[in-house]
mmCIF file of C-alpha atoms in Angstrom:
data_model
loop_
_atom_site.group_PDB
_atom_site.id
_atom_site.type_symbol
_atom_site.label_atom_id
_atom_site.label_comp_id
_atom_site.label_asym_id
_atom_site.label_seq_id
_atom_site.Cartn_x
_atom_site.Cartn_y
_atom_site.Cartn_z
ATOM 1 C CA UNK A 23 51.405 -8.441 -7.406
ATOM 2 C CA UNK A 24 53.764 -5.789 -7.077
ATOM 3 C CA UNK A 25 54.798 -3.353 -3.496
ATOM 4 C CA UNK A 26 53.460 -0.788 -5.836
ATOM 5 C CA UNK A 27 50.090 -1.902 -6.619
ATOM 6 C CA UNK A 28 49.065 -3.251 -3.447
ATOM 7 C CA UNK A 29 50.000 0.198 -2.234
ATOM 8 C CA UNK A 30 47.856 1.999 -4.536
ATOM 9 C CA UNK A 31 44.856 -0.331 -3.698
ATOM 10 C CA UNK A 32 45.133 0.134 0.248
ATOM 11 C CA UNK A 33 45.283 3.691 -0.748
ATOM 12 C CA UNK A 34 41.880 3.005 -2.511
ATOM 13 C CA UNK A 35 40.300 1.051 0.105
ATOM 14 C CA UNK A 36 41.318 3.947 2.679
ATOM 15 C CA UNK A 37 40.168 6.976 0.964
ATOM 16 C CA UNK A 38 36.924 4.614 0.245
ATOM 17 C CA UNK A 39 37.048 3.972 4.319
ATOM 18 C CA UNK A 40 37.265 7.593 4.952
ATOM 19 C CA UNK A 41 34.504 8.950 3.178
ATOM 20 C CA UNK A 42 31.756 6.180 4.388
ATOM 21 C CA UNK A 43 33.254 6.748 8.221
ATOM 22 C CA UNK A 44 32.828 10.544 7.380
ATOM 23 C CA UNK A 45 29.431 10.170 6.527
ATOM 24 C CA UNK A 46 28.797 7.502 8.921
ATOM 25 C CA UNK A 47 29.777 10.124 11.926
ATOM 26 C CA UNK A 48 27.429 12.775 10.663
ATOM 27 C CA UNK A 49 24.573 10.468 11.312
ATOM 28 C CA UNK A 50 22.870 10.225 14.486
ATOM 29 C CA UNK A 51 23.906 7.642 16.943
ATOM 30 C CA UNK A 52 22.152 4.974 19.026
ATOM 31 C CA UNK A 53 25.148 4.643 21.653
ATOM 32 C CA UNK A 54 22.896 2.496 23.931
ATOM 33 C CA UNK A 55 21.201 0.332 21.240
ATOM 34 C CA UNK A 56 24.980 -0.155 19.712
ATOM 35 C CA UNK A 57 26.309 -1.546 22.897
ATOM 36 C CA UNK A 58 23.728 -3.541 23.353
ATOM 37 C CA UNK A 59 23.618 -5.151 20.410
ATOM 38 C CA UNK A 60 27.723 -5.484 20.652
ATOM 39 C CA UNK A 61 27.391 -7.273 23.410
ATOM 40 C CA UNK A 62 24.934 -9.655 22.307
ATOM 41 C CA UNK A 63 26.721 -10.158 19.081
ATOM 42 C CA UNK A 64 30.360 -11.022 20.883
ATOM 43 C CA UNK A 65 28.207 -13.774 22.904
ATOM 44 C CA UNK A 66 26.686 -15.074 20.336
ATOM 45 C CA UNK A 67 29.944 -15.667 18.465
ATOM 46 C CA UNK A 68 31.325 -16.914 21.894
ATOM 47 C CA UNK A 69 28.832 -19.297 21.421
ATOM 48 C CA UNK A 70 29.639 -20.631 18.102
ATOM 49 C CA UNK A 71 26.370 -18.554 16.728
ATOM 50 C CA UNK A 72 28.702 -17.211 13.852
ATOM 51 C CA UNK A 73 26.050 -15.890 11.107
ATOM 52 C CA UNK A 74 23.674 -14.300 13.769
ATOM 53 C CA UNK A 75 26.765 -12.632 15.888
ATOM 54 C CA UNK A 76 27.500 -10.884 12.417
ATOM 55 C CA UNK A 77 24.507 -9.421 12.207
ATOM 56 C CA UNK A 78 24.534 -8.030 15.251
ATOM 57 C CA UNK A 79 28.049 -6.585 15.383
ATOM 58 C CA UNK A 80 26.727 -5.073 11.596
ATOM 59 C CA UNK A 81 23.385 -3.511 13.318
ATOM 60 C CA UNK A 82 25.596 -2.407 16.021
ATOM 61 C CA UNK A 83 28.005 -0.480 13.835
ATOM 62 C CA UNK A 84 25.568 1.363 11.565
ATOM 63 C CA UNK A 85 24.113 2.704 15.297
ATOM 64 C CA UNK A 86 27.392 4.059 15.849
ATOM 65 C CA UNK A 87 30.558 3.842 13.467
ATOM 66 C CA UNK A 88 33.387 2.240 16.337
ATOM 67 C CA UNK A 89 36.582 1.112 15.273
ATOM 68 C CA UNK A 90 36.254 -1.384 18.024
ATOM 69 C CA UNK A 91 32.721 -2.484 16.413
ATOM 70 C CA UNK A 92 33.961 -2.501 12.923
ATOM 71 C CA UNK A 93 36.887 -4.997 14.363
ATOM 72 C CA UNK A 94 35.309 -7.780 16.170
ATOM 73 C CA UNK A 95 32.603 -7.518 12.767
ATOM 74 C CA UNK A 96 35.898 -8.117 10.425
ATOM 75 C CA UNK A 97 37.136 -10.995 12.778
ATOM 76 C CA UNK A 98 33.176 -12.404 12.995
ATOM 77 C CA UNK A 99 33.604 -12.438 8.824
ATOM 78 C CA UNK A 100 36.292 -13.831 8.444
ATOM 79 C CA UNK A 101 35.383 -17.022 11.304
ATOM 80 C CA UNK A 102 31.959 -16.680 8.776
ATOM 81 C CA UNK A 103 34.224 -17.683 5.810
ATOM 82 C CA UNK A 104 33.450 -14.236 4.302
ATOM 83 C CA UNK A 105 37.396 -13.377 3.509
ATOM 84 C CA UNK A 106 36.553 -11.125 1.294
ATOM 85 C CA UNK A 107 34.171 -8.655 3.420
ATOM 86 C CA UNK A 108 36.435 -9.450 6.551
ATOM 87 C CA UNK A 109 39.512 -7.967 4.258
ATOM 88 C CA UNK A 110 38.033 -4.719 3.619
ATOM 89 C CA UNK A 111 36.310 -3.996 6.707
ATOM 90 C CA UNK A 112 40.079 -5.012 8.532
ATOM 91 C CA UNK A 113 41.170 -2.500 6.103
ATOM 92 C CA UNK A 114 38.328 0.052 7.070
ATOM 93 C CA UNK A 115 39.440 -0.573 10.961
ATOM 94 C CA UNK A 116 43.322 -0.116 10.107
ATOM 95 C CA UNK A 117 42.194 3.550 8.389
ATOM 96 C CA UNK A 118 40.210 4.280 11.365
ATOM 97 C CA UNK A 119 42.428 3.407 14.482
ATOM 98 C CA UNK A 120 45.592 5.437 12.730
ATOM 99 C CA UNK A 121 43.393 8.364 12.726
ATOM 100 C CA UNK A 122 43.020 8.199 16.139
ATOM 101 C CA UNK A 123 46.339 7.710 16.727
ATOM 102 C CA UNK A 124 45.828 3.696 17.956
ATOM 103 C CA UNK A 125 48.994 2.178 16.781
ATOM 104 C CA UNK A 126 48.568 -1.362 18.059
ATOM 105 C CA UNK A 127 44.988 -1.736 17.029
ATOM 106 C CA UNK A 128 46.511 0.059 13.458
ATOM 107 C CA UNK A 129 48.727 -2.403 13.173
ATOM 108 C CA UNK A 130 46.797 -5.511 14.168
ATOM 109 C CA UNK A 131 44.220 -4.454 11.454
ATOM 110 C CA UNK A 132 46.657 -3.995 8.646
ATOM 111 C CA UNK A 133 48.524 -7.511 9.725
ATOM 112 C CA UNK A 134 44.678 -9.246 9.935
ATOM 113 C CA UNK A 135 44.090 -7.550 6.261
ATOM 114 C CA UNK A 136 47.234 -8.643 4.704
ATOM 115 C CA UNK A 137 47.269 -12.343 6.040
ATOM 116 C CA UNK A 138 43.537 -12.401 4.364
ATOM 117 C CA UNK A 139 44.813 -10.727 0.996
ATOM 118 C CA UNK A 140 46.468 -13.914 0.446
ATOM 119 C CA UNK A 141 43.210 -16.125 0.370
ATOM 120 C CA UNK A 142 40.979 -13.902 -1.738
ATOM 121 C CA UNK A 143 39.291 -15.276 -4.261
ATOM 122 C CA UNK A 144 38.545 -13.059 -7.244
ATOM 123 C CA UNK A 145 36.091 -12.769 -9.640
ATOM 124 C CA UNK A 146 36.421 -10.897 -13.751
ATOM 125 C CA UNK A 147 32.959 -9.948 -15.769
ATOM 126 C CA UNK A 148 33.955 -10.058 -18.590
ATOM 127 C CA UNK A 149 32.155 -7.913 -21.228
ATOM 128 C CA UNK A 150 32.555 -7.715 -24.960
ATOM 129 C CA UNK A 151 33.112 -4.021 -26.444
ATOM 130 C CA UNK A 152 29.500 -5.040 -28.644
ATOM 131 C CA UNK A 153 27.703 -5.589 -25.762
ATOM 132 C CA UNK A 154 29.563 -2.723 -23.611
ATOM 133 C CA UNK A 155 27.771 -0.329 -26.415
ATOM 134 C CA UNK A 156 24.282 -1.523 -26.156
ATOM 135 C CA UNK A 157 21.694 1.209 -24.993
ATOM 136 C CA UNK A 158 20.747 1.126 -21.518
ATOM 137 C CA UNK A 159 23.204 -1.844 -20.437
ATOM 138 C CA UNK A 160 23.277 -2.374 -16.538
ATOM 139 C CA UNK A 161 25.582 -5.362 -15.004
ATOM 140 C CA UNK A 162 24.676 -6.081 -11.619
ATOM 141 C CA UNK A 163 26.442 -8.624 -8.892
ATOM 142 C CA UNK A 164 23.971 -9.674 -6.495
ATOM 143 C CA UNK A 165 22.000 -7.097 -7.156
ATOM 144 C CA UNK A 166 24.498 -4.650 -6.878
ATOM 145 C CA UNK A 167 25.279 -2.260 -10.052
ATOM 146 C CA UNK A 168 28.933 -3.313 -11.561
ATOM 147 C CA UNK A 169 30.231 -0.361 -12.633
ATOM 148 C CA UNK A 170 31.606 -0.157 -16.595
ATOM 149 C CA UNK A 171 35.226 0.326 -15.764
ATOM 150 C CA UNK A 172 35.534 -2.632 -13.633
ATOM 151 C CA UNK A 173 35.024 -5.047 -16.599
ATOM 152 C CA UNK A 174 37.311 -7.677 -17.085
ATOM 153 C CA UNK A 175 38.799 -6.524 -13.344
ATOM 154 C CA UNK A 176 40.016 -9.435 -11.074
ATOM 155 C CA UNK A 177 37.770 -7.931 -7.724
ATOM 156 C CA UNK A 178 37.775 -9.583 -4.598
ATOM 157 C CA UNK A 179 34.663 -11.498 -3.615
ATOM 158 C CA UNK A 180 33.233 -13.815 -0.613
ATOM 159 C CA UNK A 181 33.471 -17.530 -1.773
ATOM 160 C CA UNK A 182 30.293 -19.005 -2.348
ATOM 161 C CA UNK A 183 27.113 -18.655 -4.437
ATOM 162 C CA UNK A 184 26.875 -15.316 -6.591
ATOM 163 C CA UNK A 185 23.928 -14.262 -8.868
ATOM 164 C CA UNK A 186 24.588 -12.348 -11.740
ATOM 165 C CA UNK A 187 22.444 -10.261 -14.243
ATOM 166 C CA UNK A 188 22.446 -8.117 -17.640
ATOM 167 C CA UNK A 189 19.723 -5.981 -19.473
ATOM 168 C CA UNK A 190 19.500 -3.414 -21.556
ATOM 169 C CA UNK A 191 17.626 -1.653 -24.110
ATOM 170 C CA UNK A 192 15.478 -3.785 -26.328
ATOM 171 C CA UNK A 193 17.396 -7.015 -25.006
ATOM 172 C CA UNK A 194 15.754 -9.749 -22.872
ATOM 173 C CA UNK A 195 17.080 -10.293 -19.385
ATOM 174 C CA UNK A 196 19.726 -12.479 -18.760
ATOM 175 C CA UNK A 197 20.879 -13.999 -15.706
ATOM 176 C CA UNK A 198 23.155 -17.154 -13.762
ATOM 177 C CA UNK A 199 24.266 -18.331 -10.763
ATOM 178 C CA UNK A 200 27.876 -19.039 -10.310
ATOM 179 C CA UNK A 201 29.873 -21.026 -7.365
ATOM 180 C CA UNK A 202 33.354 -19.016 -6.461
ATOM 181 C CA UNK A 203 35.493 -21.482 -4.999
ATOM 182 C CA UNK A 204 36.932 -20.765 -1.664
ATOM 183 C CA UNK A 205 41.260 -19.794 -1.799
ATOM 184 C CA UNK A 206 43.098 -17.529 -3.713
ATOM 185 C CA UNK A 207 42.241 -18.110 -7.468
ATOM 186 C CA UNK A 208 40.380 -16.111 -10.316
ATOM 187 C CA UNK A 209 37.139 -16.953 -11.198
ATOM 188 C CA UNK A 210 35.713 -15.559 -15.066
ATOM 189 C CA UNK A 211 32.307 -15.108 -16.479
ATOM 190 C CA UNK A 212 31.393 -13.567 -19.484
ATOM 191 C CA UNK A 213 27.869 -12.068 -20.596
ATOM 192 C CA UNK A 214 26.992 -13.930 -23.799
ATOM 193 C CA UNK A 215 25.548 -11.510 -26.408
ATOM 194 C CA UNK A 216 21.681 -10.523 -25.546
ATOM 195 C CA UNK A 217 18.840 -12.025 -26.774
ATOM 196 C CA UNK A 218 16.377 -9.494 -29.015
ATOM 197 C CA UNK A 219 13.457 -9.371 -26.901
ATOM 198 C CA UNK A 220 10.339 -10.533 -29.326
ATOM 199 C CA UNK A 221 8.143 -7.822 -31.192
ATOM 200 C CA UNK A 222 4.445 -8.811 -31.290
ATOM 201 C CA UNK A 223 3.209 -9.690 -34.298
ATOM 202 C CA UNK A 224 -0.792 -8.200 -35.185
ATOM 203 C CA UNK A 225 -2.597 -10.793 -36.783
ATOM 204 C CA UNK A 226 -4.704 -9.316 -39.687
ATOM 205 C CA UNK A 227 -8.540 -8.576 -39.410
ATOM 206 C CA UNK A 228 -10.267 -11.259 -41.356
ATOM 207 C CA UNK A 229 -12.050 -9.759 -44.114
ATOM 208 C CA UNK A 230 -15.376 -10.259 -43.471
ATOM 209 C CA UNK A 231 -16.771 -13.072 -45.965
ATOM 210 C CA UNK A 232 -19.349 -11.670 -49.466
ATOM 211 C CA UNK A 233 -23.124 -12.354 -48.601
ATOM 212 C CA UNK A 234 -24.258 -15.305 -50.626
ATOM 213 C CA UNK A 235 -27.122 -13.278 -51.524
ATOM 214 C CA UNK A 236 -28.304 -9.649 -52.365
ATOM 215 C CA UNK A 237 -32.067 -9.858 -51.773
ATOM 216 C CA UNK A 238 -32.244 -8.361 -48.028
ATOM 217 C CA UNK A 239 -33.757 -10.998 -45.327
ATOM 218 C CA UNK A 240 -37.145 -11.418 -44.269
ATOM 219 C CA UNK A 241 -37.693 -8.905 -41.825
ATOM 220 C CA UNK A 242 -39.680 -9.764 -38.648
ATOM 221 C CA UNK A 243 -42.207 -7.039 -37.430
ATOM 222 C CA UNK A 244 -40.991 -5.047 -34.115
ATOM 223 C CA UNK A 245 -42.443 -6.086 -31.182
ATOM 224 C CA UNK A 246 -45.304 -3.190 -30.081
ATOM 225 C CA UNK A 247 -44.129 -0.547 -27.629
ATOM 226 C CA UNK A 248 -44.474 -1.074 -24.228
ATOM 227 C CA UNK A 249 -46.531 0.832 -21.727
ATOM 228 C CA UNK A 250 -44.348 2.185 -18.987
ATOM 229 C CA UNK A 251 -45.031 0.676 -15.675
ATOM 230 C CA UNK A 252 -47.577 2.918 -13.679
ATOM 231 C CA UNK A 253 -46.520 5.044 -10.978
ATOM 232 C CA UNK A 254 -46.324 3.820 -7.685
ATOM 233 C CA UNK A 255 -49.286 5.015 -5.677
ATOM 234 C CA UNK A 256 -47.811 3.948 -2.229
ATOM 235 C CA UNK A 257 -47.301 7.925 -1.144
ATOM 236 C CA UNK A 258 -51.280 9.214 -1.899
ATOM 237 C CA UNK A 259 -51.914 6.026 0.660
ATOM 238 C CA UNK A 260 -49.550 7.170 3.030
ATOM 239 C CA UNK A 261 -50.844 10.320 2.650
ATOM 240 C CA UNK A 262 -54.043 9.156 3.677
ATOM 241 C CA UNK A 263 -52.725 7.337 6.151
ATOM 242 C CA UNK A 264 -51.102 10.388 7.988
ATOM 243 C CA UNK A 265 -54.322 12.409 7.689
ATOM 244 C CA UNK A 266 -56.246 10.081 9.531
ATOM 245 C CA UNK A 267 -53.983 9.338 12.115
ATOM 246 C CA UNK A 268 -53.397 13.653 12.458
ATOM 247 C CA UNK A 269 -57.598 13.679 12.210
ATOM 248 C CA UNK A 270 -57.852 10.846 15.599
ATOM 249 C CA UNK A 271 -54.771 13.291 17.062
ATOM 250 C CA UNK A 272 -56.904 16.324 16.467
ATOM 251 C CA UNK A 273 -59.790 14.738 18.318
ATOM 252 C CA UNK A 274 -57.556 13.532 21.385
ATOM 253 C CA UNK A 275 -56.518 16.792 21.444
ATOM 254 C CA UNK A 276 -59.952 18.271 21.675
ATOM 255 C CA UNK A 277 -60.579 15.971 24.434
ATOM 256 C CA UNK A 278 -57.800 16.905 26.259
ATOM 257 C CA UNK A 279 -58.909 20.803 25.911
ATOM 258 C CA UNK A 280 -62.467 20.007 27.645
ATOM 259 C CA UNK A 281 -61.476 18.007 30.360
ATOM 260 C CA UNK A 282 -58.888 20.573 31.187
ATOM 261 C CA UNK A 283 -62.236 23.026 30.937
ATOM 262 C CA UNK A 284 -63.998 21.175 33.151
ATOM 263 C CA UNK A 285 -61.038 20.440 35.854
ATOM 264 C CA UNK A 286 -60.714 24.250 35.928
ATOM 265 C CA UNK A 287 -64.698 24.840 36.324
ATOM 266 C CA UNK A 288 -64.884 21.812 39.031
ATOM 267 C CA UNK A 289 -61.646 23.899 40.933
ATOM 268 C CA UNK A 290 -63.273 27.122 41.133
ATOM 269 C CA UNK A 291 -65.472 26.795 44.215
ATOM 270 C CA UNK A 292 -62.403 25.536 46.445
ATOM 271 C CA UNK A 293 -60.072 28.311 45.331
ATOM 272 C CA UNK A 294 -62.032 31.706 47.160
ATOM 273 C CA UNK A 295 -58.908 33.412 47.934
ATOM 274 C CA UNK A 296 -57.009 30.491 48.450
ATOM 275 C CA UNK A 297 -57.101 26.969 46.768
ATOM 276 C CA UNK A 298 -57.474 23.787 49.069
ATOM 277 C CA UNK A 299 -56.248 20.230 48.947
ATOM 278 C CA UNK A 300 -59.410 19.381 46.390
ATOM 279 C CA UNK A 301 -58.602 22.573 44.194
ATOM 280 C CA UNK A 302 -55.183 22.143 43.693
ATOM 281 C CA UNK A 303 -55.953 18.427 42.710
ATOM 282 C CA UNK A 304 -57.995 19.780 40.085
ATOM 283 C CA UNK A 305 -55.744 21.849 39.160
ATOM 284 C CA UNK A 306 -53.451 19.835 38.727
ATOM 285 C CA UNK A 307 -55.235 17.627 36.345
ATOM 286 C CA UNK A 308 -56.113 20.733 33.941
ATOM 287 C CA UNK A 309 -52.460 21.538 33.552
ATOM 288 C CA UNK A 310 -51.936 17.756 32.921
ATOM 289 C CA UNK A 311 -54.984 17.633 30.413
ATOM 290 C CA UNK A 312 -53.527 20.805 29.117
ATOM 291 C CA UNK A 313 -50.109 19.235 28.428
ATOM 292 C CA UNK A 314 -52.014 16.093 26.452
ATOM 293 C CA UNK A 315 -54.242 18.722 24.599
ATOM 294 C CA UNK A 316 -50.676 20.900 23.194
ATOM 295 C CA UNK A 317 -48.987 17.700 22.109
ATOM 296 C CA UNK A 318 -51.583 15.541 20.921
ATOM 297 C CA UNK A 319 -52.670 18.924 18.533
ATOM 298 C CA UNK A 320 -49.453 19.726 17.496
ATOM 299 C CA UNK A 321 -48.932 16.135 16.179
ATOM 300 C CA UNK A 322 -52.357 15.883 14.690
ATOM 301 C CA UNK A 323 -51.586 19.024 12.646
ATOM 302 C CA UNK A 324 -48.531 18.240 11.538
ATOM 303 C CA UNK A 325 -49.707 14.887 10.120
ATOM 304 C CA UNK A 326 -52.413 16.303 8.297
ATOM 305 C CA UNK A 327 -50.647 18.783 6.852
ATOM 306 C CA UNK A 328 -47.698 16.051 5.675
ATOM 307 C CA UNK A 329 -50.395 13.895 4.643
ATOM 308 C CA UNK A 330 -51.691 16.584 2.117
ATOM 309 C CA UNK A 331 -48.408 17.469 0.738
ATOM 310 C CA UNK A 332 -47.649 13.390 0.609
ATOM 311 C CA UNK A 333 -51.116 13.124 -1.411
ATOM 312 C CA UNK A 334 -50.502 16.515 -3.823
ATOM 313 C CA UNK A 335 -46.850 15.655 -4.598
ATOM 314 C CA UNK A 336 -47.437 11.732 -5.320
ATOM 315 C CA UNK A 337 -47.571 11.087 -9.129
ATOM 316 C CA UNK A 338 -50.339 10.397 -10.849
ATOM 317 C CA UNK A 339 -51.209 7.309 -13.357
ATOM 318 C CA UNK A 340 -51.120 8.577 -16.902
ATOM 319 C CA UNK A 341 -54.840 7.440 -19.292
ATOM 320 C CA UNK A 342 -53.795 5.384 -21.435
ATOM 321 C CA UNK A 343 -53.928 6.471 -24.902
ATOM 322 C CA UNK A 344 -55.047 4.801 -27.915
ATOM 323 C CA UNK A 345 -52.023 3.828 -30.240
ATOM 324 C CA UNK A 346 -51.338 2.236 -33.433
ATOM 325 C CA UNK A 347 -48.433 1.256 -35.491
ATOM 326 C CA UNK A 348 -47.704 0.109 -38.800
ATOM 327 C CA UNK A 349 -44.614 -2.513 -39.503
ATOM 328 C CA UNK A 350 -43.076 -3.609 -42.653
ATOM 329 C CA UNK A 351 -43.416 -7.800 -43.261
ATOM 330 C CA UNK A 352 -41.799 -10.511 -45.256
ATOM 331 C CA UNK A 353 -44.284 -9.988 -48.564
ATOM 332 C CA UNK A 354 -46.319 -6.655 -46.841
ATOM 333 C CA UNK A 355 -46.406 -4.772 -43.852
ATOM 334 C CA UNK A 356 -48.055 -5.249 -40.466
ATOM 335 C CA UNK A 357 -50.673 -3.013 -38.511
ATOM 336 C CA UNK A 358 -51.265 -3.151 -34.723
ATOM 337 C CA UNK A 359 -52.221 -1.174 -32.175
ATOM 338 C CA UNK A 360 -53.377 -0.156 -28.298
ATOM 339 C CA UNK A 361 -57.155 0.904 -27.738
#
């Protein structure tokens, strides 16, 4: 590879750098919940916890876009084997520290970046200009799009297991799994030409087979109609019902109305001018009977009176009506009937 196109690729990968930091910085930031998980990350890879202490130093840099972060994550990817993501985010780091004017961390990046260049394995889709014209065609890399002018490109990749997919229009999916071997070296796949996907086929109606025979069937005579079920007469009896009940309220109620009567007679010769112990007593016990006689009427009369509208509003059984019917037979007709 020539001075000139590495060049132009770090070029690349920095102007890439520059726009994700960009908007990376006009996000909001979790500066506690970054250091945090920093820190935690750094131990863990301390500890030999390699695949977890990436994760964390990842979480931690989408909380807040460091170059520091985005350094120890390229050094955790590369310990992870992951050359190829370690490489550009050493790149990323090298954009990020000369913009703020860190010349030894600048430098350390692009030295880390270029020792990795070396060991990057590469992998080239390789598409045929048939399939590249098929409607709707989409090439994705672990679920990632590949875009149409990096066909048949040598890119950089992670060693390891890759999935890889193509559709389009009218074409059945197709997709593999391919092993990139770790160390510098090109690995090529091409997308084999897409399957039609089937069209259903409509199987025909069966015609529907000649009758063996013109004359028309015996027919059987229809069953006679049937009465409709009589109405229910369970509201006239709660009707009933109600105006009893109201008619036993009624007469508690008239009860209640004489002995308040007589309590107020019986009180009248110890209230003079002034009721004693014995009068008020009495007293008393009218305005008690009184209170029995004003409920016990009020809920007699509103029970008779629901129990009339209960026993006007219920529906009534229908006579039943004399009916008769004529049906035709095998060899005549048939005549029934309902008296």
């Amino acid at each position: 590879m020539s001075m000139t196109e590495t060049g132009r690729r770090i070029l690349a990968l920095s102007l890439l750098s520059l726009v994700a930091s960009t908007g990376a910085h006009a996000q909001p930031r979790d500066l506690a919940g970054a250091e945090a998980l920093y820190r935690e990350g750094v131990a863990l890879k301390k500890a030999g916890k390699i695949s977890e202490a990436c994760l964390k130093l990842e979480d931690s840099y989408k909380l807040d876009p460091a170059g520091g972060t985005l350094f120890a994550l390229a050094d955790c990817l590369e310990a992870a084997g992951r050359v190829a993501s370690a490489w550009a985010r050493f790149g990323e780091a090298r954009e990020i520290a000369g913009r703020k004017g860190l010349a030894a961390k600048e430098a350390e990046s692009a030295r880390r970046a270029a020792a990795l260049e070396k060991k990057l394995p590469k992998l080239t889709i390789v598409v045929t200009t048939d399939q590249r014209e098929l409607a709707g065609l989409e090439v994705r890399r672990d679920g990632l799009v590949v875009g149409r002018g990096t066909f048949g490109v040598a890119l950089p990749v992670d060693p390891g297991p890759h999935t890889l997919e193509a559709v389009a229009t009218g074409k059945r999916r197709w997709t593999t799994k391919i092993e990139v071997p770790a160390g510098p070296g090109v690995t090529s796949v091409s997308i084999p030409t897409l399957v039609d996907e089937p069209v259903a086929v409509v199987a025909p109606t069966p015609s529907a087979a000649p009758p063996a025979s013109t004359a028309p069937p015996p027919t059987e005579p229809p069953p006679p109609p049937r009465d409709d079920p009589p109405p229910s007469q369970a509201p006239r009896y709660l009707g009933y019902g109600a105006i009893a009940l109201g008619a036993v309220s009624l007469g508690a109620a008239y009860l209640f109305h004489a002995k308040q009567t007589s309590k107020i007679d019986d009180a009248a010769p110890h209230c003079p001018d002034g009721c004693d112990e014995t009068g008020r007593e009495l007293y008393k016990e009218a305005r008690s009977a009184y209170t029995g006689s004003l409920i016990t009427g009020i809920a007699g009369g509103m029970l008779v009176a629901g129990g009339v509208v209960l026993i006007v509003t219920a529906p009534r059984a229908k006579p039943n009506a004399a009916r008769v019917w004529i049906a035709p037979s095998f060899g005549g007709a048939a005549l029934g009937g309902k008296f």
